[in-house]
Amino acid sequence: MHTFVLVVHIILAVLMIVLILVQHGKGADAGASFGGGGAATVFGASGSGNFMTRLTAILTALFFVTSLTLAVFAKKQTTDAYSLNAISSAPTAPAKTAETSPTAPKSSE
């Protein structure tokens, strides 16, 4: 699940970058008033502003959700790694037996 969310997060990031770079800025509207508005007919009479703005908002919301989901996964992974349950469930090393010191050989008298 973590890998799937990470892949979706990266795809959303790339799509947002491309979509934001394709949009024209506020200063580009001044050129349309002097006869350069032919590119707006691709998305209809209202232009690409509404479509691109809505798509950007949707991608941003999905990116935000995947960011929060990845943060929750990271928090859970960190909490599990440093919890006392992980320490107590770890296998313990076997206790060493007390070695007996060698005794001196008994002399026969």
mmCIF file with all atom_site columns, C-alpha atoms in Angstrom:
data_model
loop_
_atom_site.group_PDB
_atom_site.id
_atom_site.type_symbol
_atom_site.label_atom_id
_atom_site.label_alt_id
_atom_site.label_comp_id
_atom_site.label_asym_id
_atom_site.label_entity_id
_atom_site.label_seq_id
_atom_site.pdbx_PDB_ins_code
_atom_site.Cartn_x
_atom_site.Cartn_y
_atom_site.Cartn_z
_atom_site.occupancy
_atom_site.B_iso_or_equiv
_atom_site.pdbx_formal_charge
_atom_site.auth_seq_id
_atom_site.auth_comp_id
_atom_site.auth_asym_id
_atom_site.auth_atom_id
_atom_site.pdbx_PDB_model_num
ATOM 1   C CA . MET A 1 1   ? 0.000   0.000   0.000   1.00 0.00 ? 1   MET A CA 1
ATOM 2   C CA . HIS A 1 2   ? 2.872   2.344   0.861   1.00 0.00 ? 2   HIS A CA 1
ATOM 3   C CA . THR A 1 3   ? 4.472   1.794   -2.558  1.00 0.00 ? 3   THR A CA 1
ATOM 4   C CA . PHE A 1 4   ? 1.185   2.392   -4.383  1.00 0.00 ? 4   PHE A CA 1
ATOM 5   C CA . VAL A 1 5   ? 0.585   5.691   -2.593  1.00 0.00 ? 5   VAL A CA 1
ATOM 6   C CA . LEU A 1 6   ? 4.177   6.749   -3.280  1.00 0.00 ? 6   LEU A CA 1
ATOM 7   C CA . VAL A 1 7   ? 3.818   5.998   -7.017  1.00 0.00 ? 7   VAL A CA 1
ATOM 8   C CA . VAL A 1 8   ? 0.534   7.936   -7.194  1.00 0.00 ? 8   VAL A CA 1
ATOM 9   C CA . HIS A 1 9   ? 2.181   10.811  -5.306  1.00 0.00 ? 9   HIS A CA 1
ATOM 10  C CA . ILE A 1 10  ? 5.053   11.015  -7.804  1.00 0.00 ? 10  ILE A CA 1
ATOM 11  C CA . ILE A 1 11  ? 2.698   10.835  -10.799 1.00 0.00 ? 11  ILE A CA 1
ATOM 12  C CA . LEU A 1 12  ? 0.554   13.625  -9.329  1.00 0.00 ? 12  LEU A CA 1
ATOM 13  C CA . ALA A 1 13  ? 3.655   15.752  -8.757  1.00 0.00 ? 13  ALA A CA 1
ATOM 14  C CA . VAL A 1 14  ? 4.779   15.373  -12.372 1.00 0.00 ? 14  VAL A CA 1
ATOM 15  C CA . LEU A 1 15  ? 1.260   16.091  -13.690 1.00 0.00 ? 15  LEU A CA 1
ATOM 16  C CA . MET A 1 16  ? 1.006   19.209  -11.537 1.00 0.00 ? 16  MET A CA 1
ATOM 17  C CA . ILE A 1 17  ? 4.368   20.485  -12.765 1.00 0.00 ? 17  ILE A CA 1
ATOM 18  C CA . VAL A 1 18  ? 3.390   19.963  -16.405 1.00 0.00 ? 18  VAL A CA 1
ATOM 19  C CA . LEU A 1 19  ? -0.060  21.469  -15.933 1.00 0.00 ? 19  LEU A CA 1
ATOM 20  C CA . ILE A 1 20  ? 1.242   24.563  -14.153 1.00 0.00 ? 20  ILE A CA 1
ATOM 21  C CA . LEU A 1 21  ? 3.915   25.138  -16.783 1.00 0.00 ? 21  LEU A CA 1
ATOM 22  C CA . VAL A 1 22  ? 1.327   24.859  -19.604 1.00 0.00 ? 22  VAL A CA 1
ATOM 23  C CA . GLN A 1 23  ? -0.921  27.545  -18.111 1.00 0.00 ? 23  GLN A CA 1
ATOM 24  C CA . HIS A 1 24  ? -0.420  31.119  -19.163 1.00 0.00 ? 24  HIS A CA 1
ATOM 25  C CA . GLY A 1 25  ? 0.130   33.848  -16.623 1.00 0.00 ? 25  GLY A CA 1
ATOM 26  C CA . LYS A 1 26  ? -1.858  36.982  -15.891 1.00 0.00 ? 26  LYS A CA 1
ATOM 27  C CA . GLY A 1 27  ? 0.355   39.074  -18.163 1.00 0.00 ? 27  GLY A CA 1
ATOM 28  C CA . ALA A 1 28  ? -0.495  36.902  -21.175 1.00 0.00 ? 28  ALA A CA 1
ATOM 29  C CA . ASP A 1 29  ? -4.080  38.238  -21.195 1.00 0.00 ? 29  ASP A CA 1
ATOM 30  C CA . ALA A 1 30  ? -2.852  41.647  -22.377 1.00 0.00 ? 30  ALA A CA 1
ATOM 31  C CA . GLY A 1 31  ? -1.614  40.092  -25.619 1.00 0.00 ? 31  GLY A CA 1
ATOM 32  C CA . ALA A 1 32  ? -5.039  38.598  -26.357 1.00 0.00 ? 32  ALA A CA 1
ATOM 33  C CA . SER A 1 33  ? -6.615  42.050  -26.482 1.00 0.00 ? 33  SER A CA 1
ATOM 34  C CA . PHE A 1 34  ? -4.310  42.993  -29.360 1.00 0.00 ? 34  PHE A CA 1
ATOM 35  C CA . GLY A 1 35  ? -5.349  40.114  -31.607 1.00 0.00 ? 35  GLY A CA 1
ATOM 36  C CA . GLY A 1 36  ? -3.466  37.135  -30.168 1.00 0.00 ? 36  GLY A CA 1
ATOM 37  C CA . GLY A 1 37  ? -6.476  35.276  -28.734 1.00 0.00 ? 37  GLY A CA 1
ATOM 38  C CA . GLY A 1 38  ? -6.593  32.486  -31.330 1.00 0.00 ? 38  GLY A CA 1
ATOM 39  C CA . ALA A 1 39  ? -5.254  29.854  -28.898 1.00 0.00 ? 39  ALA A CA 1
ATOM 40  C CA . ALA A 1 40  ? -8.315  30.172  -26.662 1.00 0.00 ? 40  ALA A CA 1
ATOM 41  C CA . THR A 1 41  ? -10.577 28.486  -29.228 1.00 0.00 ? 41  THR A CA 1
ATOM 42  C CA . VAL A 1 42  ? -9.158  25.040  -28.425 1.00 0.00 ? 42  VAL A CA 1
ATOM 43  C CA . PHE A 1 43  ? -10.992 24.876  -25.080 1.00 0.00 ? 43  PHE A CA 1
ATOM 44  C CA . GLY A 1 44  ? -14.087 26.829  -26.156 1.00 0.00 ? 44  GLY A CA 1
ATOM 45  C CA . ALA A 1 45  ? -15.087 30.463  -26.020 1.00 0.00 ? 45  ALA A CA 1
ATOM 46  C CA . SER A 1 46  ? -14.261 30.841  -22.321 1.00 0.00 ? 46  SER A CA 1
ATOM 47  C CA . GLY A 1 47  ? -10.683 29.728  -22.921 1.00 0.00 ? 47  GLY A CA 1
ATOM 48  C CA . SER A 1 48  ? -8.588  27.208  -21.051 1.00 0.00 ? 48  SER A CA 1
ATOM 49  C CA . GLY A 1 49  ? -8.621  29.130  -17.785 1.00 0.00 ? 49  GLY A CA 1
ATOM 50  C CA . ASN A 1 50  ? -11.558 27.425  -16.095 1.00 0.00 ? 50  ASN A CA 1
ATOM 51  C CA . PHE A 1 51  ? -10.637 23.909  -17.220 1.00 0.00 ? 51  PHE A CA 1
ATOM 52  C CA . MET A 1 52  ? -6.969  24.237  -16.299 1.00 0.00 ? 52  MET A CA 1
ATOM 53  C CA . THR A 1 53  ? -7.740  25.944  -12.994 1.00 0.00 ? 53  THR A CA 1
ATOM 54  C CA . ARG A 1 54  ? -10.175 23.230  -11.942 1.00 0.00 ? 54  ARG A CA 1
ATOM 55  C CA . LEU A 1 55  ? -7.832  20.453  -13.004 1.00 0.00 ? 55  LEU A CA 1
ATOM 56  C CA . THR A 1 56  ? -4.996  22.090  -11.073 1.00 0.00 ? 56  THR A CA 1
ATOM 57  C CA . ALA A 1 57  ? -7.187  22.348  -7.974  1.00 0.00 ? 57  ALA A CA 1
ATOM 58  C CA . ILE A 1 58  ? -8.184  18.679  -8.213  1.00 0.00 ? 58  ILE A CA 1
ATOM 59  C CA . LEU A 1 59  ? -4.576  17.527  -8.666  1.00 0.00 ? 59  LEU A CA 1
ATOM 60  C CA . THR A 1 60  ? -3.483  19.740  -5.774  1.00 0.00 ? 60  THR A CA 1
ATOM 61  C CA . ALA A 1 61  ? -6.132  18.248  -3.476  1.00 0.00 ? 61  ALA A CA 1
ATOM 62  C CA . LEU A 1 62  ? -5.107  14.701  -4.432  1.00 0.00 ? 62  LEU A CA 1
ATOM 63  C CA . PHE A 1 63  ? -1.439  15.586  -3.919  1.00 0.00 ? 63  PHE A CA 1
ATOM 64  C CA . PHE A 1 64  ? -2.302  16.935  -0.460  1.00 0.00 ? 64  PHE A CA 1
ATOM 65  C CA . VAL A 1 65  ? -4.150  13.722  0.439   1.00 0.00 ? 65  VAL A CA 1
ATOM 66  C CA . THR A 1 66  ? -1.284  11.503  -0.706  1.00 0.00 ? 66  THR A CA 1
ATOM 67  C CA . SER A 1 67  ? 1.173   13.692  1.222   1.00 0.00 ? 67  SER A CA 1
ATOM 68  C CA . LEU A 1 68  ? -0.813  13.247  4.426   1.00 0.00 ? 68  LEU A CA 1
ATOM 69  C CA . THR A 1 69  ? -1.137  9.513   3.799   1.00 0.00 ? 69  THR A CA 1
ATOM 70  C CA . LEU A 1 70  ? 2.622   9.142   3.335   1.00 0.00 ? 70  LEU A CA 1
ATOM 71  C CA . ALA A 1 71  ? 3.184   11.139  6.529   1.00 0.00 ? 71  ALA A CA 1
ATOM 72  C CA . VAL A 1 72  ? 0.888   8.779   8.448   1.00 0.00 ? 72  VAL A CA 1
ATOM 73  C CA . PHE A 1 73  ? 2.735   5.755   7.032   1.00 0.00 ? 73  PHE A CA 1
ATOM 74  C CA . ALA A 1 74  ? 6.093   7.248   8.017   1.00 0.00 ? 74  ALA A CA 1
ATOM 75  C CA . LYS A 1 75  ? 4.863   8.029   11.538  1.00 0.00 ? 75  LYS A CA 1
ATOM 76  C CA . LYS A 1 76  ? 3.529   4.500   11.970  1.00 0.00 ? 76  LYS A CA 1
ATOM 77  C CA . GLN A 1 77  ? 6.783   2.993   10.724  1.00 0.00 ? 77  GLN A CA 1
ATOM 78  C CA . THR A 1 78  ? 8.835   5.152   13.095  1.00 0.00 ? 78  THR A CA 1
ATOM 79  C CA . THR A 1 79  ? 6.557   4.421   16.042  1.00 0.00 ? 79  THR A CA 1
ATOM 80  C CA . ASP A 1 80  ? 6.700   0.676   15.393  1.00 0.00 ? 80  ASP A CA 1
ATOM 81  C CA . ALA A 1 81  ? 10.474  0.722   15.137  1.00 0.00 ? 81  ALA A CA 1
ATOM 82  C CA . TYR A 1 82  ? 10.985  2.460   18.475  1.00 0.00 ? 82  TYR A CA 1
ATOM 83  C CA . SER A 1 83  ? 8.158   0.984   20.521  1.00 0.00 ? 83  SER A CA 1
ATOM 84  C CA . LEU A 1 84  ? 8.633   -1.268  23.522  1.00 0.00 ? 84  LEU A CA 1
ATOM 85  C CA . ASN A 1 85  ? 6.607   -3.969  21.790  1.00 0.00 ? 85  ASN A CA 1
ATOM 86  C CA . ALA A 1 86  ? 9.320   -4.347  19.161  1.00 0.00 ? 86  ALA A CA 1
ATOM 87  C CA . ILE A 1 87  ? 11.948  -4.718  21.879  1.00 0.00 ? 87  ILE A CA 1
ATOM 88  C CA . SER A 1 88  ? 10.013  -7.236  23.967  1.00 0.00 ? 88  SER A CA 1
ATOM 89  C CA . SER A 1 89  ? 9.081   -9.360  20.956  1.00 0.00 ? 89  SER A CA 1
ATOM 90  C CA . ALA A 1 90  ? 12.697  -9.599  19.781  1.00 0.00 ? 90  ALA A CA 1
ATOM 91  C CA . PRO A 1 91  ? 14.281  -12.971 20.435  1.00 0.00 ? 91  PRO A CA 1
ATOM 92  C CA . THR A 1 92  ? 16.546  -12.946 23.432  1.00 0.00 ? 92  THR A CA 1
ATOM 93  C CA . ALA A 1 93  ? 19.998  -14.443 23.440  1.00 0.00 ? 93  ALA A CA 1
ATOM 94  C CA . PRO A 1 94  ? 20.305  -17.638 25.426  1.00 0.00 ? 94  PRO A CA 1
ATOM 95  C CA . ALA A 1 95  ? 21.796  -17.135 28.851  1.00 0.00 ? 95  ALA A CA 1
ATOM 96  C CA . LYS A 1 96  ? 25.334  -18.361 29.212  1.00 0.00 ? 96  LYS A CA 1
ATOM 97  C CA . THR A 1 97  ? 25.785  -21.159 31.676  1.00 0.00 ? 97  THR A CA 1
ATOM 98  C CA . ALA A 1 98  ? 28.225  -20.611 34.450  1.00 0.00 ? 98  ALA A CA 1
ATOM 99  C CA . GLU A 1 99  ? 31.410  -22.363 33.542  1.00 0.00 ? 99  GLU A CA 1
ATOM 100 C CA . THR A 1 100 ? 32.893  -24.453 36.310  1.00 0.00 ? 100 THR A CA 1
ATOM 101 C CA . SER A 1 101 ? 36.515  -23.930 37.028  1.00 0.00 ? 101 SER A CA 1
ATOM 102 C CA . PRO A 1 102 ? 38.612  -26.959 36.397  1.00 0.00 ? 102 PRO A CA 1
ATOM 103 C CA . THR A 1 103 ? 39.454  -28.729 39.589  1.00 0.00 ? 103 THR A CA 1
ATOM 104 C CA . ALA A 1 104 ? 42.897  -29.957 40.411  1.00 0.00 ? 104 ALA A CA 1
ATOM 105 C CA . PRO A 1 105 ? 43.361  -33.628 39.840  1.00 0.00 ? 105 PRO A CA 1
ATOM 106 C CA . LYS A 1 106 ? 42.996  -35.651 42.964  1.00 0.00 ? 106 LYS A CA 1
ATOM 107 C CA . SER A 1 107 ? 46.130  -37.287 44.121  1.00 0.00 ? 107 SER A CA 1
ATOM 108 C CA . SER A 1 108 ? 45.915  -40.814 45.251  1.00 0.00 ? 108 SER A CA 1
ATOM 109 C CA . GLU A 1 109 ? 47.579  -41.371 48.573  1.00 0.00 ? 109 GLU A CA 1
#
